[in-house]
Short mmCIF file of C-alpha atoms in Angstrom, two decimals:
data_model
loop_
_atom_site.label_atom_id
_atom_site.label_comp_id
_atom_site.label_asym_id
_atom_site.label_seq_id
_atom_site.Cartn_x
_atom_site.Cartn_y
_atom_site.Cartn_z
CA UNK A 1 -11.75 66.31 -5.63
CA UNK A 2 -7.84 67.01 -4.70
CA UNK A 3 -6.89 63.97 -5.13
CA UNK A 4 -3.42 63.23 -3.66
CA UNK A 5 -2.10 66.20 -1.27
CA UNK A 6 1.37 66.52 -0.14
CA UNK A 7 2.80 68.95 2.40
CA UNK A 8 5.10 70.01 3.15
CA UNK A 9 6.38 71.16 -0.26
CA UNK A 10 10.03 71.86 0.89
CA UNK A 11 12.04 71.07 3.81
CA UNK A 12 15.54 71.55 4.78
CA UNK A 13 16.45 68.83 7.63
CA UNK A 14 20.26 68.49 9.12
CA UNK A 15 21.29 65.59 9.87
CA UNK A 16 19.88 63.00 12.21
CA UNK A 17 16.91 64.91 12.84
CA UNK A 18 13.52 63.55 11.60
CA UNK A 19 10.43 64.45 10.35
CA UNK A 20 6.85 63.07 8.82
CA UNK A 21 5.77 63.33 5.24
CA UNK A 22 2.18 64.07 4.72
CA UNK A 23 0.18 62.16 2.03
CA UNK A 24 -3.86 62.19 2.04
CA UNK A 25 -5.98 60.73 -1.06
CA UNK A 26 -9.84 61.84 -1.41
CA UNK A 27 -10.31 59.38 -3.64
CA UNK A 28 -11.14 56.51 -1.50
CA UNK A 29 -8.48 54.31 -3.21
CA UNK A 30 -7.41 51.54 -1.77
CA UNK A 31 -3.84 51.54 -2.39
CA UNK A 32 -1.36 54.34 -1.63
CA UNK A 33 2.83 54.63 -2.75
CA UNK A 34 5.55 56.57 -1.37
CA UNK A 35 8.35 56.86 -4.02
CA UNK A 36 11.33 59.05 -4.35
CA UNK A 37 13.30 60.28 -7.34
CA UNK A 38 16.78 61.23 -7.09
CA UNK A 39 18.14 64.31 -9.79
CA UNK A 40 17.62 62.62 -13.28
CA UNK A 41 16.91 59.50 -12.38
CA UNK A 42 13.35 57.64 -12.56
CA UNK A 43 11.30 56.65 -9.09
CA UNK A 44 11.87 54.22 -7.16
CA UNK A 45 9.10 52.38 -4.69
CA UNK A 46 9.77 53.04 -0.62
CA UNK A 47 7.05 51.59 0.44
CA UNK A 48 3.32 50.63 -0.41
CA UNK A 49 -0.43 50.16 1.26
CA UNK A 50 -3.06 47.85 -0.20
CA UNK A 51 -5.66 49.00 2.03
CA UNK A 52 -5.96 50.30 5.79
CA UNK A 53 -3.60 48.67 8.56
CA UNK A 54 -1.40 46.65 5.62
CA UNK A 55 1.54 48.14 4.55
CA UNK A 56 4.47 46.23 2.57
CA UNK A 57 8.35 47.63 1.66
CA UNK A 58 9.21 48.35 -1.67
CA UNK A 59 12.54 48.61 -3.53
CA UNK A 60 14.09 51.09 -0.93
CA UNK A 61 12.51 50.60 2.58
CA UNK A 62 15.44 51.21 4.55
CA UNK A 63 15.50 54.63 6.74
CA UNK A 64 11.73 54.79 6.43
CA UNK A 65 8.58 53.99 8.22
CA UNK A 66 4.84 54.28 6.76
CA UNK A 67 1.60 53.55 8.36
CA UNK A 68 -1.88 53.43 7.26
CA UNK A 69 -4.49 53.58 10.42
CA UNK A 70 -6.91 55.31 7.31
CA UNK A 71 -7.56 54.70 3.78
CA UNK A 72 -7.43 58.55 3.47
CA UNK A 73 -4.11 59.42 5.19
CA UNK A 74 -1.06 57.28 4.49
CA UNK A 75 2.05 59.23 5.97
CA UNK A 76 5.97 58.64 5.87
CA UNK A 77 8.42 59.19 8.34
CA UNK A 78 12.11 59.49 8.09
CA UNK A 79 14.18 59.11 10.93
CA UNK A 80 17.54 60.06 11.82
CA UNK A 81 17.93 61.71 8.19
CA UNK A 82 20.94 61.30 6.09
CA UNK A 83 22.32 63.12 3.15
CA UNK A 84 21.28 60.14 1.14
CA UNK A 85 17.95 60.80 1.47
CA UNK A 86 17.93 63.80 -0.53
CA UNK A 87 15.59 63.59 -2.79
CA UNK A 88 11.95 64.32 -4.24
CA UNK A 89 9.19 62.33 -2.19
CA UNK A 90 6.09 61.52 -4.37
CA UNK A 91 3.26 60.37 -2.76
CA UNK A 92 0.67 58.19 -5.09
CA UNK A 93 -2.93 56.16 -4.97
CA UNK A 94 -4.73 53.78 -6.80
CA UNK A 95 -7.73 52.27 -7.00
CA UNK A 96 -6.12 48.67 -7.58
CA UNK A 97 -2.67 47.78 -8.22
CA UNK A 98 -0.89 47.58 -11.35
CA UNK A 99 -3.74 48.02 -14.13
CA UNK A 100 -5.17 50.64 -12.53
CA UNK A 101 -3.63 54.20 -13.13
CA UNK A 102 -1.74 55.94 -10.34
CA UNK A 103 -2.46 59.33 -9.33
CA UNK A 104 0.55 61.06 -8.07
CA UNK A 105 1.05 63.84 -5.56
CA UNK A 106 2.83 67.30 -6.46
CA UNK A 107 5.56 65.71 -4.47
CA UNK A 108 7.83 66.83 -1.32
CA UNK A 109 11.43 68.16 -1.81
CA UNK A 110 13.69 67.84 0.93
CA UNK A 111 17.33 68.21 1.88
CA UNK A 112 19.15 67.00 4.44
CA UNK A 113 22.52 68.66 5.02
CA UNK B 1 14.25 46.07 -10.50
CA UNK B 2 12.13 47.95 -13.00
CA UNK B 3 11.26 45.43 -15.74
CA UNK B 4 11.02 47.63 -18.89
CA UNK B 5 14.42 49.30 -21.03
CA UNK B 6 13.30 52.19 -23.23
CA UNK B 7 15.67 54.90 -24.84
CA UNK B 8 17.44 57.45 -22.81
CA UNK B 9 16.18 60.50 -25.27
CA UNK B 10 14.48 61.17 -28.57
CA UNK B 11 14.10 64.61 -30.20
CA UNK B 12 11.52 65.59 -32.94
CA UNK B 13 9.65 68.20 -34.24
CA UNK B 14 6.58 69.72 -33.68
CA UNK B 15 3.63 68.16 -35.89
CA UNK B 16 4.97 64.89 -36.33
CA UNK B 17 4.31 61.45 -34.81
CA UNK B 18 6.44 60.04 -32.62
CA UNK B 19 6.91 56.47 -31.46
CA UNK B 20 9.08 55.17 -28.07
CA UNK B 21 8.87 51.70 -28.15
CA UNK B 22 9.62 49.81 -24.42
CA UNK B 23 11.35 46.48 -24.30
CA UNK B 24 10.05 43.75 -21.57
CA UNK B 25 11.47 40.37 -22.52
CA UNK B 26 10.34 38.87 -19.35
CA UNK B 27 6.85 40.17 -19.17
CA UNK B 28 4.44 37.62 -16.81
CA UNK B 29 1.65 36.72 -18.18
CA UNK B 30 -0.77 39.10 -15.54
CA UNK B 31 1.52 42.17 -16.24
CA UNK B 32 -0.26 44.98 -17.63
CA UNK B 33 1.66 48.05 -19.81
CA UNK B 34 1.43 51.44 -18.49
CA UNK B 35 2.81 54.67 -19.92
CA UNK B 36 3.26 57.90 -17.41
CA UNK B 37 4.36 61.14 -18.22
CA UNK B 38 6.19 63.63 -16.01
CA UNK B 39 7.04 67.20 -16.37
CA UNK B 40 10.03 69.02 -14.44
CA UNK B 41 9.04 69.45 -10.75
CA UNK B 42 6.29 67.45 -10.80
CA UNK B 43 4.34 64.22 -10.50
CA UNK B 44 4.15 61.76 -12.96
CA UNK B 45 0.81 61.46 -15.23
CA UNK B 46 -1.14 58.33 -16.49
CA UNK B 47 -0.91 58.75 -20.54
CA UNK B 48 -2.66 55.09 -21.17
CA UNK B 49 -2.40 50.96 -20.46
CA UNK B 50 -3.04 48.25 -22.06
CA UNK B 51 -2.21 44.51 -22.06
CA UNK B 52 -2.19 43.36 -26.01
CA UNK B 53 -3.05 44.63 -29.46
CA UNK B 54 -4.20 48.04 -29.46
CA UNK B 55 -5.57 50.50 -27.42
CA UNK B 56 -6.05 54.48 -28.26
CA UNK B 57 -7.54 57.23 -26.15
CA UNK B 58 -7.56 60.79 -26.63
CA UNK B 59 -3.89 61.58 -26.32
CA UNK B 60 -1.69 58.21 -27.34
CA UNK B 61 -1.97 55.07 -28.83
CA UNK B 62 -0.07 52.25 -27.63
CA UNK B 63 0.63 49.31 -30.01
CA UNK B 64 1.59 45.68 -28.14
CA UNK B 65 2.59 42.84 -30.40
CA UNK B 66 1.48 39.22 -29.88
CA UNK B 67 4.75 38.11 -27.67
CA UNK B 68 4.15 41.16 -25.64
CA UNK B 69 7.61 41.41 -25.14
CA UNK B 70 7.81 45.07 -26.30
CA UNK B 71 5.42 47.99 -26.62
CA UNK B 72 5.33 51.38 -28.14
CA UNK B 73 3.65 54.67 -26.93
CA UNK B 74 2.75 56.53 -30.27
CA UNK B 75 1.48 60.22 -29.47
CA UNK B 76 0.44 61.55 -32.98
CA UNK B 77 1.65 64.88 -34.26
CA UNK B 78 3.37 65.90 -31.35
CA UNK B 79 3.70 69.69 -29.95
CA UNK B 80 6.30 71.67 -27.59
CA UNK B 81 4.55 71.04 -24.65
CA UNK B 82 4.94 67.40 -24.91
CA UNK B 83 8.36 68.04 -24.25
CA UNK B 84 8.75 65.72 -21.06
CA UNK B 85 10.23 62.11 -19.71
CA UNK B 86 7.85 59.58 -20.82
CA UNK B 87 8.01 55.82 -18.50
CA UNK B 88 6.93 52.54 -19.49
CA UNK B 89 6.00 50.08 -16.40
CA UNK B 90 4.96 46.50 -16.30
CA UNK B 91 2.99 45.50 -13.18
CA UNK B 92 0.90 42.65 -12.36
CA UNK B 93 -3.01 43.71 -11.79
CA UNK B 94 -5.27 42.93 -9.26
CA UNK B 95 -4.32 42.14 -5.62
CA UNK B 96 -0.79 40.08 -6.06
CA UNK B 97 2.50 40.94 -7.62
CA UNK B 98 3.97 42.69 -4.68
CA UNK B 99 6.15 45.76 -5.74
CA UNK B 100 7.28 43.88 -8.63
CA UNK B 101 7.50 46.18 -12.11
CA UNK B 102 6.81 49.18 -9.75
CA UNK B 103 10.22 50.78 -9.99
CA UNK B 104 10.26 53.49 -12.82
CA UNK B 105 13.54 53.47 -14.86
CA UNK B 106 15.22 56.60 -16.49
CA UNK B 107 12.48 56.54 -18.71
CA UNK B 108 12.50 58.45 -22.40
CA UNK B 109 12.98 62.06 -22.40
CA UNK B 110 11.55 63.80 -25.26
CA UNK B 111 12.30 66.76 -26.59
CA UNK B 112 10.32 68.33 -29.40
CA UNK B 113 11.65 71.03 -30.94
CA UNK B 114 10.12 74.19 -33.27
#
């Protein structure tokens, strides 16, 4: 097993251009997270799947768009970037939610300048 | 929001035990504890969960009184490489709860030294 894959592992975007994050789980979990983490700080929830065609915002939708046509794949997609989205993009899944541990992706780093 | 306040930082040495205890005075009664650990430049790491009293696996104990309104991750005679931020979440199981409790805060970073 993989697990959860992200790519790319860097990017460098300028501003107002956009771009898709990859996530894919081999784990057949049902539910998939896309969180990012600002320097020093803890993670904070974009956006979340509980299973195949449902997806449901999280503490800091707003930028971003996710959708989940597979349980495998569940991609994000900034548009029009901004500086504010700096950050590292982690990518988890879980079998259920909450009691269920989280397996986390290696994670995406990107820049916008 | 995330639901849980735990220390900014601890430091202790290697060989000893160390205890971070999380505070969750508004804990619902379906919320489950969960400790993650993550190193620099990478993804956080399920350490253990638990919902009351005690539970222990190979790594960590975690200790939860009877009000559940606080926890604490004990990791027993502790070593350099558990030098790392260490996050306490409460989140509802099974199918509801929504994103609630699934904001990470600052978490605890640990630093063991020699």
């Amino acid at each position: 097993n993989a697990g959860v894959t992200q790519t790319p592992k860097f990017r460098i975007l300028k501003i107002g251009q956009s771009m898709t994050l990859q996530c894919t789980q081999d784990m057949n979990h049902n539910y998939m997270y896309w969180y990012r983490q600002d320097p020093g700080m803890g993670l904070k929830l974009i956006y979340y799947s509980v299973g195949a065609g449902i997806t449901d915002k999280g503490e800091v939708p707003n930028g971003y768009n996710v959708s989940r046509s597979t349980t495998e794949d569940f991609p994000l997609r900034l548009e029009l970037a901004a500086p504010s989205q700096t950050s590292v993009y982690f990518c988890a899944s879980s079998e259920n939610r909450g009691s269920y541990e989280q397996y986390f992706g290696p994670g995406t780093r990107l820049t916008v300048t | 929001l995330a639901k849980t306040t735990q220390p900014i930082s601890m430091d202790s040495y290697e060989g000893q035990e160390v205890n971070i205890t999380c505070s969750h005075n508004n804990i619902a009664t379906n919320d489950y504890i969960t400790w993650y650990q993550q190193f620099p430049s990478q993804g956080p790491r399920f350490i253990i969960q638990g919902y009351k009293t005690k539970v222990t696996n190979e790594v960590a104990s975690l200790f939860i009184p009877a009000d559940r309104k606080s926890s604490t991750l004990s990791l027993p005679r502790v070593s350099l490489s558990d030098t790392a931020v260490y996050y306490c979440l409460a989140a509802t199981g099974g199918t509801g709860g929504g994103a609630d409790g699934l904001t990470f805060g600052k978490g605890t970073h640990l630093i063991i030294q020699p």
